[in-house]
Amino acid sequence: MATVKDVAKLAGVGSGTVSRYISGTGSVSKKSAEKIARAVEQLNYRPNSMARSLSSRRSDLIGVWVPSLEGPYYHMMIRTIESALRLQGKHMILANAEDAQSNEDRLAHLDYLINRDCDGILISSSLQSEFELARYAEKFANLVVMNHHTEELAGRCFSIDHDLGGRLAARHLVELGHARVATITGRLSALDARQRHVAFLDEMVRLGHPVAPERIIEGAFSYAGGEQAVAALLASGTDYSAVFCGNDKVAMVLIAELHHRGISVPGDVSVIGYDDVEFTPYTAPALSTVHAPIEEMSQSACHQLLNLTYGLELPYQEHFEPSLSVRQSTGPSRA
Amino acid sequence: MATVKDVAKLAGVGSGTVSRYISGTGSVSKKSAEKIARAVEQLNYRPNSMARSLSSRRSDLIGVWVPSLEGPYYHMMIRTIESALRLQGKHMILANAEDAQSNEDRLAHLDYLINRDCDGILISSSLQSEFELARYAEKFANLVVMNHHTEELAGRCFSIDHDLGGRLAARHLVELGHARVATITGRLSALDARQRHVAFLDEMVRLGHPVAPERIIEGAFSYAGGEQAVAALLASGTDYSAVFCGNDKVAMVLIAELHHRGISVPGDVSVIGYDDVEFTPYTAPALSTVHAPIEEMSQSACHQLLNLTYGLELPYQEHFEPSLSVRQSTGPSRA
DNA sequence: TCCAAAAGTGGGATCGGTTCCATTTTTGAC
DNA sequence: GTCAAAAATGGAACCGATCCCACTTTTGGA
């Protein structure tokens, strides 16, 4: 493999000039540029990225930490981030912490990124206690967080207004005439799950239809967690004409189980989800859900991280509002 | 940040000894090891991965090229690969070619990986003409391919027996008594889509129920492609008691649309998918499908790549057999 | 106790870029 | 045509590891 020196020799210029030409920094005369271009062509020169990283002290690597890769949610995130990074010639390395058993494990996954000398790190964490994020933020300036908010990380937190999201769901159901409503939440230790849940309950109270405690099931944002929670709800014997599910995966599981039991959606029971992941138009019936702008948020977080890390000025926005995505899984209450 | 030299000085040993201690290669006396360990602790030393890569001429980076990141299929792949690589202390960088318009674009995505000096590359390509893979294989020894087979890459191709898969689907439907069967395929220029399709048709002939040409719709393996194909099938006016879909995404779209039109699955029409991606238990009804061992294949491909690249001896297997995963979307023909 | 083999050691050369700086060349206003 | 400012240049120093090699120390069998 040819090196800068080889190119410099063949082009009859100094190595500094070649470097400047290649990286596009500093100035190079037209004449030199042409000679170098020819030499590069002839030698089929390609800069060595490790040498470049070593001497420039930047790896062009961005680390992305996610708590799980089950289901479409984090995948939509990854997909968006990969694309935004590729546009800037940066590369993503990924740490999926779903096999982590303890906080220590989760930190080990973060170290897996840090040890690689990422220039910046993007974390999606909804567990408040998951990291001592503030401490990491001190040590690691180029850190940006999604689905989380702390004072220490002002300007580096990206989030969706789940308070509004929860209320939108409540209003939608009440507008359709549903008074007896059940809900399956995510793990309430997760910030985003709790926010939407609390807001949903509160809005139901405000609208005059408080949700009875026996109609509240704490589940988890996974297929397995959804199955358990759905089973618990159906076994509880309580009645309800609509169910708000904390995310779309759980809603999907619920619809499947209701179908299995011959309960019609939305005829007998309306189901509303949350997130609006890619499969929502294709459940049967198509899922009404609270649209969370996941991709926009991911892109913004990524942009801001690139700005901080490389001094770019890409557009971004810190807060996003969800909206209602009404499809066929919700309908008027029969009562 | 501390360097080997700092550690060496503090520990009172040579830099070579520190290097050997850190990397675990070569021998270091117990006494030195202890002194170095103390110094590492004290200085909070962490080796610089770029310097390491430059001098050892290995990046510990594995590039993964996928044609798309829509839907669960490639995500399951990514998830498996990330995990297998992390276990070996390697990192994955990703190139998603779904925005590529031309072959040139697709190659640019591959260059995006190669320019990063990946130690090895994993490609999932079902388009035969997509790359001149053989040429890349010459230039780039540590290359492994999924869903593809060429002579030049003997021992480096990983695949699922889609011929068998297609036949399993046919047999299942015929056993249930279906004689008028329709099928929605993927793009037939894709090897995997064609294989299962051809085998399916052939097996239907063998079983005495050839599929009439008007009951064959060429679609694509995406949600949008599925929607179009489903619309085409339903508009065609042909009748059928069962549909074989070339992948699960399309099957999901079909089920949703049938539900929308009040056509019962499997009462009026049986639907069988292909792949067995993660959502299949949760469609309504749960999707009968041909189980393709995607995760096993991905892990094997990854293992063999690691073997080739780093001289490891991880277990792997080149060919995989699909099996039937019968759920609720298929049932006996009424006729 | 002796000695060859094995284990352990220090430090310099090297990987292939970037960056700095002193120096030369070019530019353009007068 | 002159001259100061701006542009361009070459090459050495540097980034922080690994690896090699010549050398010293330890080991253990006779």
XYZ file of C-alpha atoms (C1' of nucleotides) in Angstrom:
730
model
C 0.000 0.000 0.000
C 1.302 3.385 -0.959
C 1.931 6.040 1.668
C 2.026 9.833 1.629
C 5.765 9.645 1.165
C 5.445 7.553 -1.961
C 2.939 9.989 -3.354
C 5.113 12.958 -2.411
C 8.140 11.449 -4.093
C 6.313 10.553 -7.281
C 4.646 13.957 -7.455
C 7.895 15.717 -6.669
C 6.485 17.624 -3.707
C 6.843 17.491 0.061
C 4.827 15.195 2.268
C 3.181 18.136 3.982
C 1.791 19.327 0.689
C 0.341 15.932 -0.041
C -1.254 15.805 3.373
C -2.762 19.229 2.890
C -4.034 18.271 -0.506
C -5.619 15.048 0.730
C -7.277 16.468 3.789
C -8.275 19.674 2.059
C -6.873 21.815 4.848
C -4.290 24.487 4.121
C -3.454 25.687 0.673
C -1.944 23.897 -2.285
C -1.152 25.446 -5.655
C -2.969 24.277 -8.706
C 0.197 22.905 -10.176
C 1.015 20.801 -7.122
C -2.562 19.647 -6.835
C -2.461 18.258 -10.317
C 0.813 16.470 -9.849
C -0.429 14.965 -6.609
C -3.726 13.933 -8.135
C -1.854 12.093 -10.852
C 0.398 10.360 -8.374
C -2.524 9.355 -6.179
C -4.239 7.895 -9.182
C -1.168 6.087 -10.358
C -0.316 4.567 -6.994
C -3.933 3.977 -6.125
C -3.248 5.729 -2.879
C -5.728 5.588 -0.025
C -4.908 7.240 3.301
C -4.521 4.935 6.236
C -7.288 5.754 8.645
C -5.429 4.554 11.715
C -2.404 6.683 11.075
C -4.654 9.585 10.371
C -6.534 9.047 13.608
C -3.405 8.681 15.647
C -1.817 11.845 14.501
C -4.939 13.940 14.306
C -6.253 12.586 17.604
C -9.687 11.964 16.251
C -11.112 8.605 15.416
C -14.126 9.727 13.391
C -15.984 7.120 15.381
C -19.224 7.820 17.187
C -20.359 5.352 19.811
C -24.027 4.584 20.245
C -25.327 2.946 23.382
C -28.797 1.445 23.432
C -30.515 -0.544 26.166
C -31.943 -3.096 23.742
C -32.308 -4.029 20.106
C -35.565 -5.925 20.363
C -38.354 -4.519 18.262
C -38.427 -1.588 15.887
C -37.902 1.302 18.282
C -34.146 1.334 18.683
C -33.723 0.060 15.168
C -35.376 3.133 13.783
C -32.962 5.103 15.877
C -29.915 3.200 14.657
C -31.028 3.480 11.082
C -31.418 7.233 11.355
C -28.127 7.697 13.124
C -26.178 5.549 10.692
C -27.478 7.636 7.875
C -26.724 10.991 9.514
C -23.210 9.888 10.388
C -22.449 8.488 6.972
C -23.359 11.818 5.464
C -20.543 13.350 7.512
C -18.063 10.595 6.820
C -18.231 9.361 10.398
C -18.752 5.805 11.503
C -20.996 4.376 14.140
C -20.030 1.721 16.600
C -22.738 0.127 18.592
C -23.127 -1.213 22.079
C -26.319 -3.072 22.813
C -26.743 -3.460 26.540
C -29.709 -5.790 26.447
C -27.712 -8.679 27.825
C -26.497 -6.603 30.768
C -27.587 -7.948 34.120
C -26.373 -5.169 36.347
C -25.436 -1.532 36.307
C -21.865 -2.656 36.260
C -22.514 -4.578 33.054
C -24.125 -1.552 31.527
C -21.124 0.540 32.343
C -18.928 -2.125 30.824
C -20.832 -1.681 27.593
C -20.157 2.011 27.772
C -16.482 1.346 28.352
C -16.520 -0.880 25.303
C -17.252 2.314 23.380
C -14.974 4.619 25.306
C -12.022 2.262 25.049
C -12.375 2.488 21.319
C -11.651 6.196 21.537
C -14.912 7.345 20.082
C -14.947 11.042 19.394
C -18.456 11.262 20.741
C -21.109 9.148 22.385
C -24.833 8.970 21.952
C -26.831 7.313 24.678
C -30.458 6.423 24.745
C -31.315 5.814 28.320
C -34.641 5.994 29.986
C -33.542 4.490 33.258
C -32.747 7.379 35.507
C -30.396 5.523 37.737
C -28.804 3.621 34.921
C -25.670 5.673 34.810
C -24.283 8.366 36.870
C -24.548 10.320 33.708
C -23.430 13.543 35.247
C -20.110 12.011 36.159
C -19.628 10.681 32.680
C -20.546 14.025 31.246
C -17.715 15.607 33.194
C -15.208 13.070 31.990
C -16.545 12.928 28.520
C -17.548 16.204 26.948
C -18.949 14.862 23.718
C -21.852 13.020 25.179
C -25.439 13.420 24.166
C -28.468 11.711 25.623
C -31.843 10.735 24.292
C -34.918 10.041 26.388
C -33.379 11.500 29.456
C -33.061 14.846 31.105
C -30.658 16.161 33.717
C -29.472 19.600 34.610
C -25.843 18.670 34.245
C -26.439 17.847 30.617
C -28.281 20.984 29.638
C -28.320 21.386 25.890
C -27.311 17.792 25.381
C -30.589 16.055 26.183
C -33.080 15.181 23.509
C -36.553 14.175 24.351
C -40.146 13.850 23.385
C -42.855 15.445 25.458
C -44.366 12.286 26.882
C -46.541 14.288 29.192
C -48.357 15.600 26.162
C -48.266 12.136 24.581
C -50.017 10.533 27.525
C -52.657 13.242 27.509
C -53.283 12.891 23.795
C -54.004 9.214 24.287
C -56.406 9.946 27.128
C -58.231 12.645 25.212
C -58.600 10.441 22.179
C -60.185 7.653 24.167
C -62.478 9.950 26.085
C -63.570 11.700 22.921
C -64.599 8.319 21.599
C -66.753 7.903 24.670
C -64.617 5.469 26.621
C -65.139 5.771 30.348
C -63.832 2.435 31.600
C -60.278 2.382 30.396
C -57.414 0.067 31.244
C -53.713 0.639 30.698
C -50.601 -1.463 30.391
C -47.511 0.524 31.232
C -43.839 -0.066 30.740
C -41.567 -0.558 33.683
C -42.267 2.499 35.765
C -38.651 2.825 36.776
C -38.066 3.978 33.212
C -38.528 7.688 32.898
C -40.303 7.704 29.547
C -42.722 4.967 30.563
C -43.587 6.743 33.770
C -44.046 10.145 32.189
C -46.598 9.029 29.660
C -48.332 6.865 32.237
C -48.638 9.563 34.862
C -49.836 12.096 32.320
C -52.360 9.627 30.954
C -53.791 8.944 34.398
C -53.856 12.595 35.252
C -55.612 13.544 32.067
C -58.203 10.818 32.616
C -58.886 12.322 36.032
C -59.148 15.772 34.546
C -61.617 14.486 32.001
C -63.698 12.919 34.697
C -62.867 9.277 34.122
C -60.175 8.261 36.586
C -58.608 4.896 35.835
C -59.377 2.355 38.530
C -56.253 0.826 40.083
C -57.234 -2.703 39.085
C -57.201 -1.569 35.479
C -53.547 -0.545 35.666
C -51.013 -3.218 34.797
C -47.321 -2.534 35.049
C -45.608 -4.402 32.263
C -42.402 -3.883 30.331
C -41.542 -2.619 26.873
C -40.693 -5.985 25.386
C -42.664 -8.684 23.617
C -42.269 -11.031 26.560
C -43.184 -8.329 29.032
C -46.156 -7.485 26.876
C -47.332 -11.072 26.847
C -47.221 -11.301 30.610
C -48.981 -8.022 31.122
C -51.648 -8.858 28.577
C -52.217 -12.198 30.247
C -52.510 -10.449 33.591
C -54.994 -7.935 32.252
C -57.159 -10.557 30.626
C -57.035 -12.754 33.707
C -57.973 -9.899 36.008
C -61.627 -10.088 35.141
C -62.020 -6.341 35.146
C -63.953 -4.868 32.277
C -62.993 -1.975 30.063
C -63.837 -0.715 26.639
C -60.385 0.573 25.746
C -56.745 -0.046 26.600
C -53.852 2.382 26.421
C -50.599 0.492 25.923
C -47.338 2.161 26.878
C -45.743 1.248 23.580
C -46.630 -0.290 20.245
C -45.026 -3.649 20.859
C -47.305 -4.214 23.811
C -50.280 -2.981 21.819
C -49.435 -5.424 19.077
C -49.259 -8.282 21.534
C -52.573 -7.219 23.018
C -54.303 -7.072 19.661
C -52.992 -10.514 18.808
C -54.243 -11.952 22.059
C -57.636 -10.267 21.785
C -57.977 -11.640 18.285
C -57.045 -15.056 19.575
C -59.836 -14.855 22.129
C -62.336 -13.670 19.595
C -62.606 -10.205 21.060
C -63.079 -7.668 18.331
C -60.885 -4.591 18.028
C -62.163 -1.898 18.066
C -65.689 -3.362 18.231
C -65.395 -4.753 21.726
C -62.227 -3.086 22.869
C -60.284 -0.148 21.487
C -56.506 -0.306 21.641
C -54.145 2.603 21.421
C -50.369 2.293 21.372
C -47.448 4.665 21.715
C -44.403 5.489 19.561
C -45.725 4.826 16.079
C -43.005 2.420 15.069
C -42.757 1.144 11.530
C -45.193 -1.746 11.809
C -48.167 0.236 13.126
C -49.938 0.557 9.759
C -49.816 -3.205 9.390
C -51.309 -4.649 12.511
C -54.811 -5.996 12.064
C -56.511 -3.651 12.587
C -54.011 -0.895 11.892
C -52.886 0.557 15.183
C -54.006 3.920 16.470
C -51.102 5.293 18.377
C -49.341 8.334 19.708
C -46.799 9.306 17.119
C -43.421 9.989 18.696
C -40.955 11.592 16.296
C -38.219 9.087 17.010
C -36.352 9.621 13.801
C -36.403 13.385 14.058
C -35.195 13.201 17.624
C -32.434 10.769 16.759
C -31.295 12.920 13.914
C -31.266 16.026 16.071
C -29.306 14.302 18.805
C -26.866 13.095 16.225
C -26.525 16.521 14.670
C -25.892 18.218 17.955
C -23.319 15.596 18.851
C -21.570 16.208 15.547
C -21.693 19.934 16.192
C -20.137 19.576 19.622
C -17.568 17.093 18.477
C -16.454 18.472 15.170
C -17.533 22.080 15.349
C -20.197 21.684 12.713
C -23.389 23.675 12.599
C -26.026 21.167 11.698
C -29.593 22.063 12.570
C -31.140 20.470 15.594
C -33.906 20.749 18.095
C -34.001 19.473 21.648
C -37.639 18.909 22.348
C -40.255 17.214 20.268
C -43.971 16.974 20.483
C -45.898 13.815 19.832
C -49.120 13.802 17.870
C -52.024 11.479 17.449
C -51.945 8.891 14.693
C -55.456 7.583 14.469
C -55.945 4.368 12.552
C -58.420 1.533 12.948
C -57.771 0.054 16.366
C -59.773 2.664 18.192
C -63.460 3.370 17.751
C -66.424 4.759 19.597
C -67.437 3.132 22.820
C -70.511 0.948 22.538
C -71.853 1.873 25.918
C -3.796 10.775 29.216
C -1.030 8.488 30.307
C 0.990 6.517 27.783
C 2.993 3.297 27.934
C 6.082 5.363 28.577
C 4.570 7.011 31.636
C 3.554 3.648 32.954
C 6.981 2.200 32.228
C 8.726 5.015 33.996
C 6.525 4.875 37.062
C 6.791 1.098 37.248
C 10.533 1.213 36.681
C 10.471 -1.144 33.708
C 10.904 -0.835 29.958
C 8.129 0.120 27.591
C 8.305 -3.242 25.879
C 7.535 -4.976 29.139
C 4.508 -2.789 29.685
C 3.288 -3.488 26.184
C 3.684 -7.215 26.695
C 1.872 -7.002 29.998
C -1.032 -5.040 28.592
C -1.553 -7.097 25.486
C -0.927 -10.370 27.269
C 1.519 -11.520 24.610
C 5.052 -12.493 25.554
C 6.201 -13.109 29.073
C 6.431 -10.800 32.040
C 7.706 -11.742 35.477
C 5.372 -11.667 38.406
C 7.335 -8.883 39.997
C 7.144 -6.639 36.921
C 3.501 -7.450 36.446
C 2.686 -6.219 39.896
C 4.631 -3.025 39.509
C 2.974 -2.353 36.180
C -0.477 -3.129 37.516
C 0.077 -0.603 40.277
C 1.288 2.033 37.855
C -1.625 1.423 35.499
C -4.012 1.821 38.384
C -2.329 4.933 39.654
C -2.176 6.672 36.285
C -5.542 5.352 35.228
C -3.876 4.165 32.057
C -5.885 3.041 29.067
C -4.171 2.029 25.856
C -4.812 4.263 22.881
C -6.641 2.178 20.349
C -5.489 4.174 17.353
C -1.831 3.858 18.198
C -2.362 0.207 18.832
C -4.072 -0.242 15.496
C -1.451 1.655 13.596
C 1.439 -0.287 14.894
C -0.228 -3.667 14.964
C -1.863 -3.090 11.586
C -5.212 -4.304 12.727
C -8.192 -2.127 13.436
C -10.330 -4.647 15.316
C -13.129 -3.273 13.199
C -15.504 -5.472 11.242
C -17.581 -3.885 8.528
C -21.121 -5.028 7.902
C -22.895 -4.221 4.677
C -26.650 -4.650 4.427
C -28.997 -3.751 1.594
C -31.626 -2.294 3.907
C -32.586 -1.718 7.497
C -36.319 -1.692 7.067
C -38.152 -4.323 9.051
C -36.863 -6.934 11.447
C -34.859 -9.150 9.116
C -31.578 -7.296 8.904
C -32.036 -6.030 12.397
C -31.985 -9.537 13.746
C -28.802 -10.010 11.802
C -27.188 -6.843 13.160
C -28.192 -7.695 16.675
C -26.645 -11.137 16.438
C -23.461 -9.875 14.844
C -22.982 -7.068 17.335
C -23.206 -9.559 20.110
C -20.800 -12.068 18.558
C -18.254 -9.345 17.846
C -18.473 -7.797 21.271
C -17.682 -11.165 22.783
C -14.376 -11.061 20.908
C -13.634 -7.436 21.696
C -14.194 -6.405 18.089
C -16.368 -3.567 16.905
C -18.901 -3.424 14.140
C -19.269 -0.585 11.697
C -22.303 -0.548 9.550
C -23.129 0.457 6.022
C -26.788 0.496 5.114
C -27.181 0.665 1.365
C -30.911 1.203 1.273
C -30.531 4.728 -0.029
C -28.307 3.569 -2.873
C -29.755 4.228 -6.290
C -27.214 2.473 -8.432
C -24.601 -0.211 -8.303
C -22.058 2.539 -8.071
C -23.733 3.836 -4.936
C -23.705 0.381 -3.459
C -20.023 0.075 -4.103
C -19.527 3.476 -2.514
C -21.104 2.086 0.622
C -18.674 -0.776 0.527
C -15.805 1.653 0.131
C -17.101 3.509 3.146
C -16.236 0.354 5.068
C -13.013 -0.470 3.292
C -11.641 3.047 3.674
C -12.031 2.637 7.375
C -9.537 -0.218 7.259
C -11.856 -2.872 8.552
C -10.072 -6.103 9.288
C -12.929 -8.023 7.756
C -16.198 -7.507 5.982
C -19.534 -9.202 6.216
C -21.956 -8.735 3.370
C -25.536 -9.775 3.109
C -26.412 -9.628 -0.516
C -29.124 -11.423 -2.357
C -28.780 -9.500 -5.579
C -26.565 -11.570 -7.774
C -25.326 -8.765 -9.891
C -25.008 -6.385 -7.012
C -21.282 -6.625 -6.745
C -18.633 -8.227 -8.672
C -18.058 -10.064 -5.485
C -15.378 -12.270 -6.906
C -13.237 -9.269 -7.677
C -13.664 -7.921 -4.205
C -12.869 -11.297 -2.789
C -9.535 -11.225 -4.559
C -8.657 -7.808 -3.270
C -10.062 -8.387 0.123
C -9.381 -11.732 1.678
C -11.423 -11.346 4.823
C -14.768 -11.189 3.192
C -17.734 -13.340 4.030
C -21.128 -13.353 2.397
C -24.609 -14.216 3.542
C -27.509 -15.116 1.283
C -25.306 -15.562 -1.695
C -23.272 -18.285 -3.269
C -20.404 -18.188 -5.736
C -17.619 -20.580 -6.507
C -14.954 -17.953 -5.962
C -16.066 -17.577 -2.393
C -16.154 -21.243 -1.487
C -16.162 -21.661 2.265
C -17.107 -18.049 2.772
C -20.774 -18.170 1.791
C -23.501 -18.682 4.321
C -26.958 -19.536 3.299
C -30.281 -21.062 4.092
C -31.739 -23.768 1.897
C -34.540 -21.763 0.364
C -35.315 -24.574 -2.028
C -36.398 -26.642 0.933
C -38.113 -23.623 2.462
C -40.281 -23.067 -0.576
C -41.215 -26.735 -0.658
C -42.115 -26.801 3.013
C -44.549 -23.963 2.436
C -46.129 -25.764 -0.511
C -46.455 -29.033 1.356
C -48.019 -27.347 4.332
C -50.704 -25.697 2.233
C -51.429 -28.800 0.242
C -51.665 -30.901 3.369
C -54.304 -28.503 4.609
C -56.226 -29.177 1.420
C -55.504 -25.996 -0.463
C -55.615 -26.437 -4.214
C -56.089 -22.876 -5.434
C -53.092 -21.095 -4.073
C -51.721 -17.634 -4.794
C -48.277 -16.296 -4.060
C -46.628 -12.922 -3.619
C -42.929 -13.098 -4.291
C -40.040 -10.749 -3.612
C -38.190 -9.142 -6.474
C -37.169 -12.119 -8.538
C -33.829 -10.599 -9.372
C -32.925 -11.337 -5.764
C -31.485 -14.791 -5.418
C -33.181 -15.735 -2.173
C -36.580 -14.540 -3.324
C -36.285 -16.481 -6.557
C -35.076 -19.683 -4.956
C -37.977 -20.013 -2.575
C -40.419 -18.987 -5.252
C -39.207 -21.438 -7.853
C -39.108 -24.265 -5.341
C -42.590 -23.411 -4.138
C -44.012 -23.492 -7.643
C -42.182 -26.681 -8.451
C -43.401 -28.405 -5.357
C -46.976 -27.330 -6.056
C -46.653 -28.928 -9.482
C -45.219 -32.077 -7.964
C -48.141 -32.221 -5.571
C -50.590 -31.874 -8.387
C -51.698 -28.296 -7.811
C -49.787 -26.048 -10.171
C -50.129 -22.358 -9.387
C -51.934 -20.516 -12.155
C -49.907 -17.601 -13.565
C -52.559 -15.047 -12.658
C -52.156 -16.068 -9.049
C -48.472 -15.109 -9.030
C -47.658 -11.534 -8.063
C -44.111 -10.285 -8.137
C -43.681 -7.840 -5.290
C -40.749 -6.727 -3.189
C -39.542 -7.454 0.314
C -40.553 -4.126 1.795
C -43.690 -2.799 3.438
C -44.369 -0.523 0.502
C -43.701 -3.293 -1.989
C -45.954 -5.536 0.036
C -48.774 -3.021 -0.044
C -48.593 -2.702 -3.795
C -48.467 -6.414 -4.358
C -51.315 -7.062 -1.963
C -53.400 -4.431 -3.699
C -52.604 -6.048 -7.032
C -53.569 -9.479 -5.788
C -56.843 -8.306 -4.303
C -57.680 -6.315 -7.395
C -56.940 -9.220 -9.714
C -60.275 -10.885 -9.028
C -58.736 -14.349 -8.998
C -59.804 -16.611 -6.216
C -57.647 -18.653 -3.920
C -57.892 -20.223 -0.514
C -54.317 -19.630 0.545
C -51.433 -17.271 -0.134
C -47.716 -17.922 0.217
C -45.862 -14.685 0.855
C -42.163 -14.491 0.098
C -41.411 -12.936 3.452
C -43.096 -12.107 6.713
C -43.361 -8.379 6.130
C -45.467 -8.982 3.068
C -47.528 -11.565 4.926
C -48.156 -9.066 7.678
C -49.303 -6.467 5.191
C -51.568 -9.029 3.554
C -53.160 -10.056 6.836
C -53.781 -6.436 7.708
C -55.422 -5.767 4.367
C -57.542 -8.921 4.508
C -58.674 -7.945 7.961
C -59.522 -4.510 6.680
C -61.719 -6.043 3.995
C -63.414 -8.334 6.423
C -61.841 -11.460 4.985
C -61.104 -13.940 7.722
C -57.699 -15.526 8.164
C -57.467 -18.480 8.095
C -61.246 -18.982 7.744
C -61.510 -17.569 4.241
C -57.864 -17.410 3.284
C -54.793 -19.022 4.799
C -51.590 -17.001 4.832
C -48.097 -18.337 5.216
C -44.981 -16.200 5.439
C -41.276 -16.782 5.260
C -38.331 -16.014 7.580
C -39.974 -16.143 10.988
C -38.865 -12.711 12.100
C -39.472 -11.526 15.614
C -43.009 -10.228 15.194
C -44.524 -13.420 13.752
C -46.071 -14.615 17.028
C -47.858 -11.297 17.370
C -49.721 -10.767 14.141
C -53.446 -11.347 14.402
C -53.727 -14.227 13.820
C -50.222 -15.363 14.672
C -48.353 -16.017 11.464
C -47.578 -19.473 10.183
C -44.275 -19.188 8.433
C -41.167 -20.951 7.228
C -38.626 -20.547 9.944
C -35.276 -19.425 8.536
C -32.472 -19.623 11.087
C -31.312 -16.066 10.469
C -29.589 -15.642 13.783
C -27.744 -18.932 13.566
C -26.606 -18.122 10.058
C -25.468 -14.645 11.038
C -23.567 -15.975 13.965
C -21.876 -18.603 11.851
C -20.896 -16.119 9.198
C -19.519 -13.871 11.874
C -17.602 -16.701 13.496
C -16.037 -17.808 10.274
C -15.069 -14.239 9.471
C -13.420 -13.944 12.862
C -11.645 -17.225 12.254
C -10.303 -16.095 8.910
C -9.366 -12.681 10.146
C -7.884 -13.351 13.530
C -7.002 -17.013 13.347
C -9.646 -18.037 15.845
C -11.417 -21.346 15.837
C -15.003 -20.498 16.572
C -17.600 -23.052 15.538
C -19.581 -22.405 12.419
C -21.715 -23.995 9.770
C -22.244 -22.898 6.200
C -25.653 -24.213 5.308
C -28.859 -24.070 7.243
C -32.197 -25.715 6.839
C -35.465 -23.949 7.344
C -38.346 -25.581 9.139
C -42.055 -25.025 9.393
C -43.403 -22.791 12.123
C -47.111 -23.403 12.147
C -49.226 -20.882 13.979
C -52.762 -19.653 13.434
C -52.762 -18.005 10.038
C -53.092 -21.248 8.148
C -55.957 -23.692 8.427
C -57.772 -26.368 6.450
C -59.306 -25.399 3.152
C -63.061 -25.076 3.272
C -63.558 -26.468 -0.170
C 27.941 -26.856 41.260
C 27.620 -26.143 36.405
C 25.544 -24.994 32.130
C 22.339 -24.910 28.396
C 17.712 -23.677 27.627
C 13.982 -20.823 28.767
C 12.159 -16.733 30.530
C 12.346 -11.964 31.000
C 14.019 -7.296 29.723
C 14.990 -2.452 27.733
C 14.832 0.459 24.304
C 15.030 1.860 19.517
C 12.875 1.489 15.010
C 8.583 1.542 13.027
C 3.601 2.157 11.560
C 1.642 6.436 8.232
C -0.316 10.108 8.787
C -0.748 15.587 10.651
C 1.106 19.798 12.140
C 4.245 23.307 12.881
C 7.565 26.479 11.330
C 11.022 28.687 8.897
C 11.588 29.741 4.234
C 10.436 30.644 -0.588
C 7.221 32.100 -4.092
C 3.339 34.597 -5.745
C 0.143 38.334 -5.700
C -1.526 42.847 -6.425
C -1.740 47.848 -4.922
C 0.849 51.825 -5.654
C 9.079 48.152 -10.947
C 8.733 47.809 -5.976
C 7.512 45.731 -1.768
C 4.647 44.112 1.919
C 1.172 40.717 2.599
C -0.550 36.339 1.394
C 0.033 31.836 -0.387
C 2.636 27.805 -0.869
C 6.211 24.651 0.464
C 9.427 20.932 2.469
C 10.693 18.432 6.039
C 11.276 17.333 10.843
C 8.896 16.270 15.068
C 5.221 13.978 16.812
C 1.050 10.887 17.917
C 1.349 6.171 21.189
C 1.371 1.900 20.581
C 3.967 -2.889 18.851
C 7.775 -5.672 17.737
C 12.258 -7.025 17.189
C 16.692 -7.942 18.837
C 20.511 -8.237 21.587
C 21.258 -8.980 26.234
C 20.543 -10.510 31.198
C 18.428 -13.411 34.590
C 16.215 -17.552 36.097
C 15.340 -22.369 35.907
C 16.147 -27.098 36.571
C 18.491 -31.476 35.021
C 22.872 -33.931 35.408
